[in-house]
Amino acid sequence: MSTQPTASHFINGKYVEDAAGEDIPVIYPATGEVIATLHAATPAIVDQALAAAKAAQSTWAGWSGTERGRVLRCAADIMRERNHDLSVLETYDTGKPYQETSVVDATSGADALEYFGGLAAAITGEHIQLGDDFVYTRREPLGVCVGIGAWNYPTQIACWKGAPALACGNTMVFKPSETTPLCALKVAEIMIEAGAPPGVYNVIQGYGAVGASLITDPRVDKVSLTGSVPTGKKVYAAAAEGVRHVTMELGGKSPLVIFDDADLENAVSGAILGNFYSSGQVCSNGTRVFVQKGIKEAFLTRLTERLSGVKMGDPQDPDVNFGPMVSERQRDIVEGFIAKGKEEGARLVTGGNGVDRPGFYLEPTVFADVTDEMTIATDEIFGPVMSVLDFDTEEEVLRRANATDFGLAAGVFTANLTRAHRMAAGFEAGTCYINTYNDAPVEAPFGGTKQSGVGRENSKAAIEHYSQIKGVYVRMGDLEAPF
Ligand code: NAD
């Protein structure tokens, strides 16, 4: 395996190029330099990928679950063996520090491949006895699945979608984000090396228009998107035209509630993990940090002290723990929100500035005295900006926490056991955390409620979203009819 992908697309088991496609410059976020130029898929490339996926699907579905699972588990082993190279590439693609990518990205992709590889043989139907007659169900694949990725976790997203899809006997055409196009190509290479037949897992590049052209193709049976709510609405509507299955992993503005009785050090850790990991570019981040009034000043003091441990710099340096924003555009968007926070009267506790070095760096930023209506408390920022809001009572904070159209995640820090579970039950969110934040093990379902999404990734729940049930009625005796 060469460390770098060797062409823009990976179709039917090999790298494919079509230089007629629009340029996609790959910019290293830590320096702003163009490190590669790829090409968006032309209609001919889109057709080639879908034709390959369609042709491979029935053969792949004809393999036993054990055989399919073996391929996925082998791919997981290869990913773990090559973790270093894949992590270096992930850092070039996203700018996230190697300190993170070496323990999160290829490893979590490998976890998904291993988990769904293990489940593949256990994907079965059931038997329903009806007197002498009976019904049996077959759990069948959907067919050709399209995966469309966001730019924050390119390897992980390619695997979180690909692993359950392939385990169920589907084939996939995956389109990574145009901002981070490199990593998914390596996932495709590894699938083939692990023994997947050509055409089972394909990757093509492109901007939104390529994604849109995939969704409406009659060969496509399912679309799984990770992206923003506005894109999700477009993709959901386009999929509805053809009554296609969907999984929507969209944005959030999640609440993190810290009660007076919480362990202060753990609560600060949760707030750091839920706001500044990956420079804040995590969909489930708890960016509305509600802190009960009695602990507020202690929380802000300790948080500010702990932020002195931030080490910005070359993200390939294993000692660096805070990288740049993924792109100049994203940095500008986040700077716009910081300006809005100041303008609307929030108190800037720390950060708020760019950094005097090449690349798209921003300081970790904390605002206090934020109120519910401020733009920084209502809009997804997707950058290292924490909003701290005050509250008095449990009833009040739950109502305010839920007063949003988003519903991806929510967290609570408290020593009160029953209150913790009451809060988890009351949160309108797909994933809740008690005395922790942002864990995403493959064994647990992940996904949003309200406008944050439809469907679940990971866990056994994902199988429901990549397969369909067929009921087969079997009559054992004669069949009566009225005439
Ligand atoms: P985005 O919505 O701009 O783009 C996502 C993907 O959709 C890209 O690959 C893009 O090319 C494609 N796309 C754009 N328009 C399209 C169209 N009309 N038809 C088909 N495809 C189209 O999102 P982004 O900026 O790449 O990522 C950040 C967003 O993703 C944030 O809102 C974040 O919360 C969300 N996100 C969600 C999760 C989750 O699991 N819920 C995970 C990561 C990121």
PDB file of C-alpha atoms and ligand atoms in Angstrom, residues 148-152 157 175-178 206-208 211-212 215 225-229 231 234-235 249-252 283 380 382 408 446, ligand 1:
ATOM      1  CA  ILE A 148     -22.275  10.937   1.671  1.00  0.00           C
ATOM      2  CA  GLY A 149     -19.783  12.200   4.238  1.00  0.00           C
ATOM      3  CA  ALA A 150     -18.988  15.340   6.214  1.00  0.00           C
ATOM      4  CA  TRP A 151     -15.404  16.557   6.628  1.00  0.00           C
ATOM      5  CA  ASN A 152     -14.761  16.126  10.318  1.00  0.00           C
ATOM      6  CA  ILE A 157     -17.776   8.075   8.464  1.00  0.00           C
ATOM      7  CA  LYS A 175     -18.840  10.260  -1.708  1.00  0.00           C
ATOM      8  CA  PRO A 176     -16.595  11.925   0.856  1.00  0.00           C
ATOM      9  CA  SER A 177     -16.765  15.625   1.598  1.00  0.00           C
ATOM     10  CA  GLU A 178     -14.935  17.673  -1.025  1.00  0.00           C
ATOM     11  CA  GLY A 206     -17.363  15.559  -5.848  1.00  0.00           C
ATOM     12  CA  TYR A 207     -19.107  18.641  -4.563  1.00  0.00           C
ATOM     13  CA  GLY A 208     -22.804  18.673  -3.621  1.00  0.00           C
ATOM     14  CA  GLY A 211     -24.010  13.792  -4.241  1.00  0.00           C
ATOM     15  CA  ALA A 212     -27.311  15.044  -5.630  1.00  0.00           C
ATOM     16  CA  ILE A 215     -29.423  10.196  -4.880  1.00  0.00           C
ATOM     17  CA  LEU A 225     -25.842  11.335   4.798  1.00  0.00           C
ATOM     18  CA  THR A 226     -23.654  12.859   7.457  1.00  0.00           C
ATOM     19  CA  GLY A 227     -23.862  16.605   7.103  1.00  0.00           C
ATOM     20  CA  SER A 228     -25.628  19.786   8.101  1.00  0.00           C
ATOM     21  CA  VAL A 229     -29.378  20.217   8.610  1.00  0.00           C
ATOM     22  CA  THR A 231     -28.115  19.691   3.310  1.00  0.00           C
ATOM     23  CA  LYS A 234     -32.357  18.684   0.492  1.00  0.00           C
ATOM     24  CA  VAL A 235     -31.093  15.109   0.481  1.00  0.00           C
ATOM     25  CA  GLU A 249     -26.836  12.177  10.674  1.00  0.00           C
ATOM     26  CA  LEU A 250     -27.133  15.932  10.921  1.00  0.00           C
ATOM     27  CA  GLY A 251     -26.076  18.857  13.053  1.00  0.00           C
ATOM     28  CA  GLY A 252     -26.659  19.781  16.667  1.00  0.00           C
ATOM     29  CA  CYS A 283     -21.560  17.194  15.610  1.00  0.00           C
ATOM     30  CA  GLU A 380     -24.500  25.393  15.379  1.00  0.00           C
ATOM     31  CA  PHE A 382     -18.883  23.885  14.554  1.00  0.00           C
ATOM     32  CA  LEU A 408     -28.511  15.113  18.638  1.00  0.00           C
ATOM     33  CA  PHE A 446     -25.732   7.032  17.560  1.00  0.00           C
TER      34      PHE A 446
HETATM   35  P1  NAD B   1     -22.482  19.739   4.512  1.00  0.00           P
HETATM   36  O1  NAD B   1     -23.922  19.547   4.804  1.00  0.00           O
HETATM   37  O2  NAD B   1     -22.040  21.007   3.941  1.00  0.00           O
HETATM   38  O3  NAD B   1     -21.963  18.601   3.510  1.00  0.00           O
HETATM   39  C1  NAD B   1     -22.099  17.233   3.812  1.00  0.00           C
HETATM   40  C2  NAD B   1     -21.950  16.429   2.540  1.00  0.00           C
HETATM   41  O4  NAD B   1     -23.091  16.617   1.716  1.00  0.00           O
HETATM   42  C3  NAD B   1     -20.743  16.792   1.676  1.00  0.00           C
HETATM   43  O5  NAD B   1     -20.159  15.607   1.184  1.00  0.00           O
HETATM   44  C4  NAD B   1     -21.367  17.596   0.548  1.00  0.00           C
HETATM   45  O6  NAD B   1     -20.632  17.546  -0.652  1.00  0.00           O
HETATM   46  C5  NAD B   1     -22.693  16.895   0.388  1.00  0.00           C
HETATM   47  N1  NAD B   1     -23.757  17.686  -0.231  1.00  0.00           N
HETATM   48  C6  NAD B   1     -23.943  19.026  -0.186  1.00  0.00           C
HETATM   49  N2  NAD B   1     -25.064  19.361  -0.856  1.00  0.00           N
HETATM   50  C7  NAD B   1     -25.610  18.216  -1.327  1.00  0.00           C
HETATM   51  C8  NAD B   1     -26.772  17.908  -2.071  1.00  0.00           C
HETATM   52  N3  NAD B   1     -27.636  18.848  -2.469  1.00  0.00           N
HETATM   53  N4  NAD B   1     -27.037  16.619  -2.371  1.00  0.00           N
HETATM   54  C9  NAD B   1     -26.201  15.648  -1.937  1.00  0.00           C
HETATM   55  N5  NAD B   1     -25.076  15.876  -1.243  1.00  0.00           N
HETATM   56  C10 NAD B   1     -24.784  17.152  -0.928  1.00  0.00           C
HETATM   57  O7  NAD B   1     -21.759  19.409   5.898  1.00  0.00           O
HETATM   58  P2  NAD B   1     -20.207  19.602   6.269  1.00  0.00           P
HETATM   59  O8  NAD B   1     -19.951  21.068   6.352  1.00  0.00           O
HETATM   60  O9  NAD B   1     -19.379  18.740   5.400  1.00  0.00           O
HETATM   61  O10 NAD B   1     -20.170  18.966   7.734  1.00  0.00           O
HETATM   62  C11 NAD B   1     -20.533  19.659   8.881  1.00  0.00           C
HETATM   63  C12 NAD B   1     -21.952  19.313   9.288  1.00  0.00           C
HETATM   64  O11 NAD B   1     -22.090  17.899   9.431  1.00  0.00           O
HETATM   65  C13 NAD B   1     -22.319  19.892  10.637  1.00  0.00           C
HETATM   66  O12 NAD B   1     -23.626  20.389  10.612  1.00  0.00           O
HETATM   67  C14 NAD B   1     -22.246  18.699  11.557  1.00  0.00           C
HETATM   68  O13 NAD B   1     -23.030  18.799  12.714  1.00  0.00           O
HETATM   69  C15 NAD B   1     -22.695  17.586  10.677  1.00  0.00           C
HETATM   70  N6  NAD B   1     -22.207  16.302  11.166  1.00  0.00           N
HETATM   71  C16 NAD B   1     -23.103  15.400  11.697  1.00  0.00           C
HETATM   72  C17 NAD B   1     -22.667  14.202  12.207  1.00  0.00           C
HETATM   73  C18 NAD B   1     -23.632  13.204  12.801  1.00  0.00           C
HETATM   74  O14 NAD B   1     -23.279  12.048  12.910  1.00  0.00           O
HETATM   75  N7  NAD B   1     -24.832  13.595  13.187  1.00  0.00           N
HETATM   76  C19 NAD B   1     -21.309  13.884  12.163  1.00  0.00           C
HETATM   77  C20 NAD B   1     -20.426  14.801  11.614  1.00  0.00           C
HETATM   78  C21 NAD B   1     -20.890  16.009  11.111  1.00  0.00           C
END
